[in-house]
Amino acid sequence: MGNAAESFRLNGQDVTFHVDVELVRIDAGEVEFDDELVGVGEQTLRLYERKGLLAPSRTAGGTRRYSEEDLSTVRRVIELVEVGVNLVGIRHVLELEAANQALRARLDELTD
């Protein structure tokens, strides 16, 4: 089918990776793909899941399905690992970022 490119910032640098679209299936806002497409292997994604960093949905057959939010989380985890944060620290950072986002949303509701 073709290639797609995704860009994001990592350690202050622009990073672009290319995805073979034939390996990606998009269905109702979720992505099922070869784990290597996000730059980490299957075992690393499973480790992230065991440590509570990811919680992908699953098909009836048990196949992991990653949403855009899951993909964003993986990118954020990669960024934090690259700057030396361990997985326990990453879990705390993600929890704090989520709490901060919820507080900002609540503040926006109260000030509108």
PDB file of C-alpha atoms in Angstrom:
ATOM      1  CA  MET A   1       0.000   0.000   0.000  1.00  0.00           C
ATOM      2  CA  GLY A   2       2.719   2.505   0.866  1.00  0.00           C
ATOM      3  CA  ASN A   3       4.598   4.197   3.654  1.00  0.00           C
ATOM      4  CA  ALA A   4       3.535   6.723   6.279  1.00  0.00           C
ATOM      5  CA  ALA A   5       5.787   8.871   8.413  1.00  0.00           C
ATOM      6  CA  GLU A   6       5.388   9.969  12.024  1.00  0.00           C
ATOM      7  CA  SER A   7       7.427  12.715  13.635  1.00  0.00           C
ATOM      8  CA  PHE A   8       7.940  13.709  17.252  1.00  0.00           C
ATOM      9  CA  ARG A   9      10.563  15.359  19.449  1.00  0.00           C
ATOM     10  CA  LEU A  10      13.006  13.193  21.405  1.00  0.00           C
ATOM     11  CA  ASN A  11      15.687  14.747  23.591  1.00  0.00           C
ATOM     12  CA  GLY A  12      15.138  18.077  21.896  1.00  0.00           C
ATOM     13  CA  GLN A  13      15.583  16.643  18.398  1.00  0.00           C
ATOM     14  CA  ASP A  14      13.036  15.974  15.686  1.00  0.00           C
ATOM     15  CA  VAL A  15      12.666  12.246  15.067  1.00  0.00           C
ATOM     16  CA  THR A  16      10.807  10.736  12.132  1.00  0.00           C
ATOM     17  CA  PHE A  17      10.051   7.088  11.654  1.00  0.00           C
ATOM     18  CA  HIS A  18       8.459   5.472   8.655  1.00  0.00           C
ATOM     19  CA  VAL A  19       5.748   2.862   8.842  1.00  0.00           C
ATOM     20  CA  ASP A  20       4.936   0.297   6.194  1.00  0.00           C
ATOM     21  CA  VAL A  21       1.192   0.863   5.961  1.00  0.00           C
ATOM     22  CA  GLU A  22       0.618  -2.736   4.930  1.00  0.00           C
ATOM     23  CA  LEU A  23       1.607  -3.771   8.469  1.00  0.00           C
ATOM     24  CA  VAL A  24      -0.902  -1.423  10.114  1.00  0.00           C
ATOM     25  CA  ARG A  25      -4.620  -2.031  10.430  1.00  0.00           C
ATOM     26  CA  ILE A  26      -6.744   0.844  11.690  1.00  0.00           C
ATOM     27  CA  ASP A  27     -10.137  -0.045  13.115  1.00  0.00           C
ATOM     28  CA  ALA A  28     -12.378   2.246  15.170  1.00  0.00           C
ATOM     29  CA  GLY A  29      -9.569   4.456  16.388  1.00  0.00           C
ATOM     30  CA  GLU A  30      -7.295   1.615  17.417  1.00  0.00           C
ATOM     31  CA  VAL A  31      -4.176   0.249  15.789  1.00  0.00           C
ATOM     32  CA  GLU A  32      -3.023  -3.344  15.596  1.00  0.00           C
ATOM     33  CA  PHE A  33       0.562  -3.560  14.455  1.00  0.00           C
ATOM     34  CA  ASP A  34       3.915  -5.231  14.565  1.00  0.00           C
ATOM     35  CA  ASP A  35       5.464  -3.991  17.841  1.00  0.00           C
ATOM     36  CA  GLU A  36       8.673  -2.967  16.077  1.00  0.00           C
ATOM     37  CA  LEU A  37       6.817  -0.153  14.317  1.00  0.00           C
ATOM     38  CA  VAL A  38       6.904   1.994  17.459  1.00  0.00           C
ATOM     39  CA  GLY A  39      10.631   1.549  17.995  1.00  0.00           C
ATOM     40  CA  VAL A  40      10.452  -0.967  20.831  1.00  0.00           C
ATOM     41  CA  GLY A  41      10.121  -4.725  20.709  1.00  0.00           C
ATOM     42  CA  GLU A  42       7.289  -6.951  21.819  1.00  0.00           C
ATOM     43  CA  GLN A  43       8.978  -7.878  25.106  1.00  0.00           C
ATOM     44  CA  THR A  44       9.517  -4.204  25.952  1.00  0.00           C
ATOM     45  CA  LEU A  45       5.845  -3.417  25.325  1.00  0.00           C
ATOM     46  CA  ARG A  46       4.870  -6.366  27.532  1.00  0.00           C
ATOM     47  CA  LEU A  47       7.208  -5.056  30.252  1.00  0.00           C
ATOM     48  CA  TYR A  48       5.595  -1.620  30.002  1.00  0.00           C
ATOM     49  CA  GLU A  49       2.217  -3.306  30.353  1.00  0.00           C
ATOM     50  CA  ARG A  50       3.321  -5.352  33.401  1.00  0.00           C
ATOM     51  CA  LYS A  51       4.688  -2.201  35.048  1.00  0.00           C
ATOM     52  CA  GLY A  52       1.355  -0.423  34.545  1.00  0.00           C
ATOM     53  CA  LEU A  53       2.601   2.016  31.911  1.00  0.00           C
ATOM     54  CA  LEU A  54       0.309   0.695  29.151  1.00  0.00           C
ATOM     55  CA  ALA A  55      -3.106  -0.918  29.170  1.00  0.00           C
ATOM     56  CA  PRO A  56      -3.967  -1.756  25.547  1.00  0.00           C
ATOM     57  CA  SER A  57      -7.340  -3.231  24.772  1.00  0.00           C
ATOM     58  CA  ARG A  58      -7.457  -6.788  23.474  1.00  0.00           C
ATOM     59  CA  THR A  59      -9.385  -8.668  20.855  1.00  0.00           C
ATOM     60  CA  ALA A  60     -11.395 -11.751  21.787  1.00  0.00           C
ATOM     61  CA  GLY A  61      -8.333 -13.770  20.744  1.00  0.00           C
ATOM     62  CA  GLY A  62      -6.061 -11.805  23.086  1.00  0.00           C
ATOM     63  CA  THR A  63      -4.259  -9.686  20.469  1.00  0.00           C
ATOM     64  CA  ARG A  64      -3.195  -6.336  21.886  1.00  0.00           C
ATOM     65  CA  ARG A  65      -4.796  -3.328  20.206  1.00  0.00           C
ATOM     66  CA  TYR A  66      -3.107   0.028  20.686  1.00  0.00           C
ATOM     67  CA  SER A  67      -5.082   3.274  20.597  1.00  0.00           C
ATOM     68  CA  GLU A  68      -3.576   6.614  19.608  1.00  0.00           C
ATOM     69  CA  GLU A  69      -3.358   7.360  23.336  1.00  0.00           C
ATOM     70  CA  ASP A  70      -1.363   4.130  23.831  1.00  0.00           C
ATOM     71  CA  LEU A  71       1.000   5.142  21.029  1.00  0.00           C
ATOM     72  CA  SER A  72       1.449   8.572  22.609  1.00  0.00           C
ATOM     73  CA  THR A  73       2.211   6.892  25.930  1.00  0.00           C
ATOM     74  CA  VAL A  74       4.844   4.667  24.293  1.00  0.00           C
ATOM     75  CA  ARG A  75       6.471   7.738  22.735  1.00  0.00           C
ATOM     76  CA  ARG A  76       6.456   9.495  26.126  1.00  0.00           C
ATOM     77  CA  VAL A  77       7.962   6.434  27.849  1.00  0.00           C
ATOM     78  CA  ILE A  78      10.715   6.299  25.203  1.00  0.00           C
ATOM     79  CA  GLU A  79      11.465   9.997  25.811  1.00  0.00           C
ATOM     80  CA  LEU A  80      11.720   9.462  29.561  1.00  0.00           C
ATOM     81  CA  VAL A  81      13.867   6.327  29.239  1.00  0.00           C
ATOM     82  CA  GLU A  82      16.219   8.242  26.937  1.00  0.00           C
ATOM     83  CA  VAL A  83      16.818  10.880  29.625  1.00  0.00           C
ATOM     84  CA  GLY A  84      17.499   8.222  32.268  1.00  0.00           C
ATOM     85  CA  VAL A  85      14.211   7.889  34.148  1.00  0.00           C
ATOM     86  CA  ASN A  86      13.572   4.340  35.396  1.00  0.00           C
ATOM     87  CA  LEU A  87      10.222   2.587  34.885  1.00  0.00           C
ATOM     88  CA  VAL A  88       8.968   3.242  38.423  1.00  0.00           C
ATOM     89  CA  GLY A  89       9.769   6.923  37.962  1.00  0.00           C
ATOM     90  CA  ILE A  90       8.081   6.902  34.561  1.00  0.00           C
ATOM     91  CA  ARG A  91       4.912   5.478  36.099  1.00  0.00           C
ATOM     92  CA  HIS A  92       4.903   8.341  38.620  1.00  0.00           C
ATOM     93  CA  VAL A  93       5.556  10.930  35.887  1.00  0.00           C
ATOM     94  CA  LEU A  94       2.683   9.566  33.776  1.00  0.00           C
ATOM     95  CA  GLU A  95       0.349   9.543  36.790  1.00  0.00           C
ATOM     96  CA  LEU A  96       1.279  13.121  37.676  1.00  0.00           C
ATOM     97  CA  GLU A  97       0.867  14.277  34.079  1.00  0.00           C
ATOM     98  CA  ALA A  98      -2.591  12.661  33.921  1.00  0.00           C
ATOM     99  CA  ALA A  99      -3.602  14.244  37.233  1.00  0.00           C
ATOM    100  CA  ASN A 100      -2.340  17.624  36.038  1.00  0.00           C
ATOM    101  CA  GLN A 101      -4.314  17.287  32.810  1.00  0.00           C
ATOM    102  CA  ALA A 102      -7.480  16.402  34.767  1.00  0.00           C
ATOM    103  CA  LEU A 103      -6.992  19.392  37.071  1.00  0.00           C
ATOM    104  CA  ARG A 104      -6.519  21.717  34.105  1.00  0.00           C
ATOM    105  CA  ALA A 105      -9.686  20.378  32.488  1.00  0.00           C
ATOM    106  CA  ARG A 106     -11.607  20.896  35.740  1.00  0.00           C
ATOM    107  CA  LEU A 107     -10.229  24.418  36.073  1.00  0.00           C
ATOM    108  CA  ASP A 108     -11.304  25.176  32.504  1.00  0.00           C
ATOM    109  CA  GLU A 109     -14.817  23.952  33.347  1.00  0.00           C
ATOM    110  CA  LEU A 110     -14.986  26.183  36.406  1.00  0.00           C
ATOM    111  CA  THR A 111     -13.720  29.285  34.614  1.00  0.00           C
ATOM    112  CA  ASP A 112     -15.948  29.006  31.533  1.00  0.00           C
TER     113      ASP A 112
END
